[in-house]
Coordinates of C-alpha atoms in Angstrom, one line a residue:
X1 CA -53.0 -0.9 9.5
X2 CA -51.6 2.0 7.4
X3 CA -48.7 2.3 9.6
X4 CA -48.0 -1.6 9.4
X5 CA -48.1 -1.2 5.6
X6 CA -45.9 1.9 5.7
X7 CA -43.4 0.2 8.0
X8 CA -43.2 -2.9 5.5
X9 CA -42.6 -0.5 2.5
X10 CA -39.7 1.2 4.4
X11 CA -38.3 -2.1 5.2
X12 CA -38.8 -3.5 1.4
X13 CA -36.8 -0.2 0.5
X14 CA -34.3 -0.8 3.0
X15 CA -33.7 -4.5 1.8
X16 CA -33.6 -3.5 -1.7
X17 CA -30.9 -0.9 -0.9
X18 CA -28.9 -3.4 0.9
X19 CA -29.4 -5.9 -1.9
X20 CA -28.2 -3.4 -4.5
X21 CA -25.1 -2.3 -2.3
X22 CA -24.3 -6.0 -1.9
X23 CA -24.6 -6.7 -5.5
X24 CA -22.5 -3.6 -6.3
X25 CA -19.7 -4.6 -3.9
X26 CA -19.7 -8.3 -5.3
X27 CA -19.2 -6.6 -8.8
X28 CA -16.5 -4.8 -7.6
X29 CA -14.6 -7.4 -5.8
X30 CA -14.9 -9.8 -8.9
X31 CA -13.5 -6.9 -11.1
X32 CA -10.6 -6.5 -8.7
X33 CA -9.8 -10.4 -8.7
X34 CA -10.1 -10.5 -12.6
X35 CA -7.7 -7.0 -12.4
X36 CA -5.4 -9.2 -10.0
X37 CA -5.4 -12.6 -11.7
X38 CA -4.7 -11.1 -15.0
X39 CA -1.8 -8.9 -14.3
X40 CA -0.5 -11.2 -11.6
X41 CA -0.3 -13.6 -14.5
X42 CA 1.5 -11.1 -16.9
X43 CA 4.0 -10.2 -14.3
X44 CA 4.8 -14.0 -13.2
X45 CA 5.2 -14.7 -17.1
X46 CA 7.3 -11.7 -17.9
X47 CA 9.7 -12.6 -14.9
X48 CA 9.9 -16.3 -15.8
X49 CA 11.0 -15.0 -19.4
X50 CA 13.6 -12.4 -18.4
X51 CA 12.9 -8.6 -18.5
X52 CA 13.4 -7.6 -22.4
X53 CA 12.6 -4.6 -24.6
X54 CA 9.5 -6.2 -26.1
X55 CA 8.0 -7.1 -22.6
X56 CA 8.7 -3.7 -21.6
X57 CA 6.0 -2.1 -24.0
X58 CA 3.1 -4.4 -22.6
X59 CA 4.3 -3.9 -18.8
X60 CA 4.5 0.2 -19.5
X61 CA 0.8 -0.2 -21.1
X62 CA -0.1 -2.3 -18.0
X63 CA 1.0 0.4 -15.7
X64 CA -0.9 3.1 -17.4
X65 CA -4.1 0.5 -17.3
X66 CA -3.5 -0.2 -13.5
X67 CA -3.1 3.5 -12.8
X68 CA -6.5 4.3 -14.6
X69 CA -8.0 1.4 -12.7
X70 CA -7.2 2.8 -9.2
X71 CA -8.4 5.8 -10.1
X72 CA -11.9 4.3 -11.3
X73 CA -12.0 2.2 -8.4
X74 CA -11.7 5.5 -5.7
X75 CA -13.7 7.6 -7.8
X76 CA -16.6 8.0 -5.2
X77 CA -14.3 9.5 -2.7
X78 CA -13.3 12.8 -3.6
X79 CA -10.1 12.8 -1.3
X80 CA -8.8 9.4 -2.7
X81 CA -9.9 10.2 -6.3
X82 CA -7.6 13.3 -6.1
X83 CA -4.6 11.5 -4.6
X84 CA -4.8 8.6 -7.2
X85 CA -5.3 10.9 -10.2
X86 CA -2.2 12.7 -9.2
X87 CA -0.4 9.5 -8.9
X88 CA -1.7 8.2 -12.1
X89 CA -0.7 11.4 -14.1
X90 CA 2.8 10.9 -12.5
X91 CA 3.0 7.2 -13.8
X92 CA 1.8 8.4 -17.3
X93 CA 4.6 11.1 -17.3
X94 CA 7.1 8.5 -16.3
X95 CA 5.9 5.7 -19.0
X96 CA 5.3 8.2 -22.2
X97 CA 8.7 9.6 -22.8
X98 CA 10.5 6.5 -21.7
X99 CA 8.6 3.6 -23.3
X100 CA 5.8 4.8 -25.7
X101 CA 6.6 8.1 -27.1
X102 CA 10.2 8.2 -26.4
X103 CA 11.6 11.6 -25.9
X104 CA 15.3 11.6 -27.3
X105 CA 15.8 15.2 -26.8
X106 CA 15.9 14.9 -22.9
X107 CA 18.7 13.7 -20.7
X108 CA 16.1 12.3 -18.3
X109 CA 15.3 9.8 -20.6
X110 CA 18.9 8.9 -21.7
X111 CA 18.3 5.5 -20.2
X112 CA 15.0 4.5 -22.0
X113 CA 16.9 1.7 -24.0
X114 CA 19.2 0.8 -21.3
X115 CA 18.5 -2.8 -19.8
X116 CA 18.0 -1.1 -16.5
X117 CA 14.8 0.4 -17.9
X118 CA 13.0 -2.9 -18.4
X119 CA 13.6 -3.6 -14.7
X120 CA 12.5 -0.2 -14.0
X121 CA 9.3 -0.6 -15.5
X122 CA 8.4 -3.7 -13.9
X123 CA 9.1 -2.3 -10.5
X124 CA 6.5 0.3 -10.9
X125 CA 4.1 -2.5 -12.4
X126 CA 4.7 -4.4 -9.2
X127 CA 3.8 -1.5 -7.3
X128 CA 0.7 -0.9 -8.6
X129 CA -0.2 -4.5 -8.6
X130 CA 0.4 -4.7 -5.0
X131 CA -1.5 -1.5 -4.4
X132 CA -4.6 -3.0 -5.9
X133 CA -4.1 -6.4 -3.8
X134 CA -4.0 -4.5 -0.6
X135 CA -6.7 -2.0 -1.8
X136 CA -10.1 -2.0 0.2
X137 CA -12.7 -3.5 -2.1
X138 CA -15.2 -0.9 -0.6
X139 CA -14.7 2.8 -1.2
X140 CA -16.9 4.7 1.3
X141 CA -18.7 7.6 -0.9
X142 CA -17.7 10.7 0.2
X143 CA -20.1 13.3 -1.1
X144 CA -20.8 15.6 2.1
X145 CA -22.3 19.2 2.5
X146 CA -20.4 20.2 5.3
X147 CA -16.5 20.8 6.1
X148 CA -15.3 17.9 8.4
X149 CA -11.5 19.4 8.2
X150 CA -12.3 22.2 10.5
X151 CA -12.4 21.5 14.5
X152 CA -16.1 22.1 15.4
X153 CA -15.4 23.1 19.0
X154 CA -12.3 25.2 18.8
X155 CA -10.7 27.0 22.0
X156 CA -8.0 29.7 22.3
X157 CA -8.0 30.5 18.7
X158 CA -6.4 33.6 18.7
X159 CA -3.5 32.2 20.9
X160 CA -3.1 29.5 18.3
X161 CA -3.5 31.7 15.3
X162 CA -0.7 34.0 16.9
X163 CA 1.6 31.3 17.5
X164 CA 1.5 29.4 14.5
X165 CA 1.2 32.8 12.3
X166 CA 4.5 34.1 13.8
X167 CA 6.1 30.5 13.2
X168 CA 4.9 30.7 9.8
X169 CA 6.1 34.2 9.2
X170 CA 9.6 33.2 10.8
X171 CA 9.9 30.3 8.2
X172 CA 8.6 32.5 5.3
X173 CA 11.5 35.1 5.7
X174 CA 14.4 33.3 7.4
X175 CA 14.2 29.9 6.0
X176 CA 14.1 30.5 2.2
X177 CA 17.4 31.4 0.7
X178 CA 16.7 34.0 -1.8
X179 CA 19.1 34.5 -4.8
X180 CA 21.0 38.0 -4.8
X181 CA 20.3 38.2 -8.7
X182 CA 17.2 37.3 -10.8
X183 CA 17.7 34.4 -12.7
X184 CA 18.6 32.2 -9.9
X185 CA 16.4 29.6 -8.3
X186 CA 15.9 30.1 -4.5
X187 CA 16.4 27.2 -2.0
X188 CA 13.7 26.4 0.7
X189 CA 15.1 25.0 3.9
X190 CA 13.7 21.6 5.1
X191 CA 11.7 23.5 7.6
X192 CA 10.2 25.6 4.9
X193 CA 8.9 22.4 3.1
X194 CA 7.3 21.3 6.3
X195 CA 5.5 24.6 6.7
X196 CA 2.7 22.7 5.3
X197 CA 2.3 21.1 8.6
X198 CA 1.6 24.3 10.3
X199 CA -0.8 25.3 8.0
X200 CA -2.7 21.9 7.9
X201 CA -2.8 22.2 11.9
X202 CA -3.4 26.0 11.9
X203 CA -6.4 25.7 9.6
X204 CA -7.9 22.6 11.7
X205 CA -7.6 24.4 15.0
X206 CA -8.5 27.8 14.0
X207 CA -10.5 28.0 10.5
X208 CA -13.9 28.2 12.0
X209 CA -13.0 32.0 12.9
X210 CA -13.2 33.7 9.8
X211 CA -10.5 36.3 10.7
X212 CA -7.9 33.4 11.9
X213 CA -8.9 31.9 8.4
X214 CA -8.1 34.9 6.8
X215 CA -4.7 35.6 8.3
X216 CA -3.4 32.1 7.6
X217 CA -4.8 32.4 3.9
X218 CA -2.7 35.4 3.4
X219 CA 0.3 33.9 4.8
X220 CA -0.2 30.8 2.6
X221 CA -0.5 33.3 -0.4
X222 CA 2.6 34.7 0.3
X223 CA 4.4 31.2 0.7
X224 CA 3.0 30.1 -2.7
X225 CA 4.0 33.4 -4.5
X226 CA 7.5 33.4 -3.0
X227 CA 8.0 29.6 -4.2
X228 CA 6.6 30.5 -7.6
X229 CA 8.4 33.7 -8.0
X230 CA 11.8 32.1 -7.5
X231 CA 11.3 29.4 -10.1
X232 CA 9.8 26.6 -7.5
X233 CA 6.6 24.7 -8.1
X234 CA 6.2 21.9 -5.7
X235 CA 5.6 23.8 -2.2
X236 CA 3.2 26.2 -4.3
X237 CA 1.2 23.1 -5.7
X238 CA 1.3 21.6 -2.2
X239 CA -0.3 24.4 -0.6
X240 CA -3.0 25.0 -3.3
X241 CA -3.9 21.3 -3.0
X242 CA -4.1 21.6 0.9
X243 CA -6.2 24.5 0.6
X244 CA -8.3 22.9 -1.9
X245 CA -8.9 19.7 0.1
X246 CA -9.5 21.5 3.1
X247 CA -12.2 24.1 2.1
X248 CA -13.3 23.2 -1.2
X249 CA -13.1 19.2 -2.1
X250 CA -16.3 18.4 0.0
X251 CA -18.5 20.7 -2.3
X252 CA -16.6 20.1 -5.9
X253 CA -17.9 18.2 -8.8
X254 CA -14.9 16.5 -10.6
X255 CA -16.1 18.0 -14.0
X256 CA -15.7 21.6 -12.8
X257 CA -12.0 20.8 -11.8
X258 CA -10.5 19.9 -15.2
X259 CA -10.4 23.5 -16.9
X260 CA -8.7 24.6 -13.9
X261 CA -6.3 21.7 -13.8
X262 CA -5.5 22.4 -17.3
X263 CA -4.7 26.2 -16.7
X264 CA -2.8 25.5 -13.7
X265 CA -0.7 22.9 -15.5
X266 CA 0.2 25.3 -18.6
X267 CA 1.3 27.8 -15.8
X268 CA 3.6 25.1 -13.7
X269 CA 4.9 24.2 -17.0
X270 CA 5.5 27.8 -17.8
X271 CA 7.2 28.3 -14.3
X272 CA 9.1 25.2 -15.0
X273 CA 10.4 26.4 -18.2
X274 CA 11.2 29.8 -17.4
X275 CA 12.2 29.3 -14.0
X276 CA 13.0 32.6 -12.2
X277 CA 13.0 34.5 -15.7
X278 CA 9.2 34.3 -16.0
X279 CA 7.9 35.5 -19.1
X280 CA 4.1 35.7 -19.6
X281 CA 4.4 36.9 -23.3
X282 CA 2.3 35.3 -25.9
X283 CA 5.4 33.8 -27.7
X284 CA 6.4 32.5 -24.3
X285 CA 3.2 30.4 -23.9
X286 CA 3.0 29.4 -27.4
X287 CA 6.5 28.0 -26.5
X288 CA 5.3 26.3 -23.4
X289 CA 2.4 24.9 -25.3
X290 CA 4.7 23.5 -28.0
X291 CA 6.9 21.8 -25.4
X292 CA 3.9 20.4 -23.7
X293 CA 2.8 18.7 -26.9
X294 CA 6.4 17.3 -27.8
X295 CA 6.2 15.7 -24.4
X296 CA 2.7 14.5 -24.8
X297 CA 1.7 16.2 -21.6
X298 CA 4.0 14.6 -19.5
X299 CA 5.5 16.2 -16.4
X300 CA 9.3 16.8 -16.5
X301 CA 9.6 16.4 -12.8
X302 CA 8.5 12.9 -13.2
X303 CA 10.6 11.4 -15.6
X304 CA 13.6 13.5 -14.0
X305 CA 12.6 11.5 -10.8
X306 CA 12.4 8.2 -12.7
X307 CA 15.9 8.8 -14.3
X308 CA 17.2 9.4 -10.6
X309 CA 15.5 6.0 -9.8
X310 CA 17.1 4.3 -12.6
X311 CA 20.4 5.3 -11.3
X312 CA 19.5 3.6 -8.0
X313 CA 19.5 0.3 -9.8
X314 CA 22.5 0.8 -11.5
X315 CA 24.4 1.4 -8.3
X316 CA 22.6 -1.2 -6.8
X317 CA 24.6 -3.6 -8.8
X318 CA 27.7 -2.2 -7.4
X319 CA 26.9 -2.9 -3.9
X320 CA 26.7 -6.0 -1.9
X321 CA 23.4 -7.0 0.0
X322 CA 25.1 -5.9 3.3
X323 CA 26.2 -2.6 1.9
X324 CA 22.7 -2.0 1.1
X325 CA 21.3 -2.9 4.4
X326 CA 23.7 -0.7 6.0
X327 CA 22.2 2.1 3.9
X328 CA 18.8 1.1 4.9
X329 CA 19.8 1.1 8.7
X330 CA 21.1 4.9 7.9
X331 CA 17.8 5.7 6.2
X332 CA 15.8 4.3 9.0
X333 CA 17.9 6.2 12.0
X334 CA 17.2 9.6 9.7
X335 CA 13.5 9.1 10.4
X336 CA 13.9 10.0 13.9
X337 CA 17.2 11.9 14.0
X338 CA 17.3 13.9 10.6
X339 CA 19.3 14.2 7.8
X340 CA 22.2 14.5 9.6
X341 CA 22.7 10.9 9.4
X342 CA 25.5 10.1 6.9
X343 CA 24.5 8.3 4.0
X344 CA 20.7 8.7 4.7
X345 CA 19.6 10.0 1.7
X346 CA 19.9 7.7 -1.4
X347 CA 19.8 10.4 -4.1
X348 CA 22.8 12.1 -2.6
X349 CA 24.3 8.9 -2.2
X350 CA 24.2 7.8 -5.8
X351 CA 25.4 11.1 -6.9
X352 CA 28.9 10.1 -6.3
X353 CA 28.3 7.8 -9.3
X354 CA 25.6 9.3 -11.9
X355 CA 24.7 12.8 -12.4
X356 CA 21.3 13.6 -11.7
X357 CA 19.0 16.1 -10.1
X358 CA 18.1 14.5 -6.8
X359 CA 14.6 13.1 -6.3
X360 CA 13.5 9.4 -6.9
X361 CA 10.1 7.7 -7.2
X362 CA 8.9 6.1 -4.0
X363 CA 8.8 2.2 -4.7
X364 CA 12.8 2.4 -5.9
X365 CA 13.9 3.6 -2.5
X366 CA 12.5 0.3 -1.1
X367 CA 13.6 -1.6 -3.9
X368 CA 17.1 -0.5 -3.6
X369 CA 17.3 -1.2 0.3
X370 CA 15.0 -4.5 0.2
X371 CA 15.0 -6.0 -3.0
X372 CA 11.8 -6.5 -4.8
X373 CA 9.9 -7.4 -1.1
X374 CA 10.8 -3.7 -0.5
X375 CA 8.4 -2.4 -3.6
X376 CA 5.7 -4.4 -1.8
X377 CA 6.4 -2.7 1.6
X378 CA 6.1 0.7 -0.1
X379 CA 2.7 -0.4 -1.6
X380 CA 1.6 -1.5 1.9
X381 CA 2.6 1.7 3.4
X382 CA 0.4 3.9 0.6
X383 CA -2.4 1.4 1.4
X384 CA -2.4 2.0 5.3
X385 CA -2.7 5.8 4.4
X386 CA -5.2 5.1 1.9
X387 CA -7.4 3.1 4.4
X388 CA -7.0 5.9 6.7
X389 CA -8.2 8.4 4.2
X390 CA -11.2 6.0 3.2
X391 CA -12.4 5.6 6.7
X392 CA -12.8 9.3 7.4
X393 CA -16.1 11.0 8.8
X394 CA -17.1 13.7 10.9
X395 CA -16.4 11.6 14.0
X396 CA -12.8 10.7 13.1
X397 CA -10.4 12.0 15.5
X398 CA -8.6 15.4 14.5
X399 CA -5.1 14.0 13.8
X400 CA -6.2 11.4 11.3
X401 CA -8.1 14.2 9.4
X402 CA -4.9 16.2 9.4
X403 CA -2.8 13.2 8.4
X404 CA -5.1 12.8 5.6
X405 CA -4.7 16.3 4.3
X406 CA -0.8 15.9 4.9
X407 CA -0.8 12.8 2.8
X408 CA -2.6 14.2 0.0
X409 CA -1.2 17.5 -0.4
X410 CA 2.3 16.3 0.0
X411 CA 1.8 13.3 -2.7
X412 CA 4.4 15.5 -5.1
X413 CA 7.2 15.1 -2.5
X414 CA 6.7 11.6 -1.3
X415 CA 6.0 9.9 -4.5
X416 CA 8.7 11.9 -6.8
X417 CA 11.4 13.0 -4.0
X418 CA 11.6 11.0 -0.8
X419 CA 9.6 8.9 1.3
X420 CA 10.8 10.4 4.3
X421 CA 7.9 12.9 3.8
X422 CA 5.4 10.5 4.9
X423 CA 7.7 8.6 7.5
X424 CA 9.5 11.5 9.5
X425 CA 6.8 14.1 8.4
X426 CA 4.1 12.0 10.0
X427 CA 6.1 12.0 13.1
X428 CA 6.5 15.9 13.2
X429 CA 2.9 16.4 12.4
X430 CA 1.9 14.4 15.4
X431 CA 4.1 16.5 17.5
X432 CA 2.7 19.7 16.0
X433 CA -0.9 18.5 16.6
X434 CA -0.6 17.3 19.8
X435 CA 1.1 20.6 21.1
X436 CA -1.8 22.6 19.3
X437 CA -4.5 20.0 20.8
X438 CA -3.0 20.8 24.3
X439 CA -3.3 24.6 23.9
X440 CA -6.5 24.0 22.3
X441 CA -7.5 22.2 25.6
X442 CA -6.5 24.8 28.0
X443 CA -9.7 26.7 27.9
X444 CA -11.7 23.3 28.5
X445 CA -9.5 22.7 31.5
X446 CA -10.1 26.1 33.0
X447 CA -13.9 25.9 32.4
X448 CA -13.9 22.7 34.3
X449 CA -12.2 23.9 37.2

């Protein structure tokens, strides 16, 4: 009789948990639909009335609200929280100096009063709204006590460590153009930027062995230091983010991240301002802090990339639809055949018409090629990756785990520089992962035979 009562209590507890979960899910779905309804109405009204400077202020604030909403929506999944927090910060860095607290002293905000900026902010607004529409309502909590980004059954670890380690050392030494004199930025090759992939695959297949993990970790530090020493930021940041996601995110509380993020932001700003002539004096640090305050904590890389994106819109007005579709064909071919395809890089193409420093925010590439539908396409691509990250668990195939780490850690590149990173880069990741998987499986085959 006692056992029956216990079973009944367990069933009641289970039913209560299910009821609370369904109620919580219903609330999230209701809030999501309300957000979609309100902001879709704002977008349609703004489109009907024509894009104007007055409406741009409303849209700019709406971009910030939607960015924060996305962060709140995914907050229970640490991997998605990191990804969408970074995206929110990028969007903040675009909106603040261009629309809310205009930074008139910068060349990169010189289009802030141009009519093209009114179209530009609406593109970003539609991108975020589309993300929310496609976003899964249920975000799976990911607070776990064990690392799932390491292969639990590794084989041929020493062979994989040796092979990947030698490849990385070759890239480190020979695929980075170091200047002859200090004060000039170094130039990494495309292969150097894709070193991220070798680290992800290498750690996944070998990091269970502490010596292999240590070897790859030392090489990773050398990569990051070389990038920082010669005035770069993005590659070093990607490597730090990669390491955090693979080894620390699963056991880190969000509140503990904030102090490290603030210190890291000041250091990255210091590197960005001083570049290769890095000065760690008190006066230099004070100057950086004052500069940060003037920019309202906006990241210069973000509003520089946005400036480039607005040149896309200006060049778009000079071209016919057929010309833009032809450029899209070149871009599509470059996914498989590389940058050797002529006119496949939109930033390089627009340099013929406007001076900028390359880059370009993700949805503006697709908008240039495919119009407003391209903005929705770009959001759909990111949503697909979001759903993959949201589906991760211990039983997920290794490639999806590596893909998730790659998408999160390369967010600086694919959102602010080029979408090719999450198109061609994913193909390259698949090739490297497949080769490593074959080597990892060699021992299994020999055991069977």
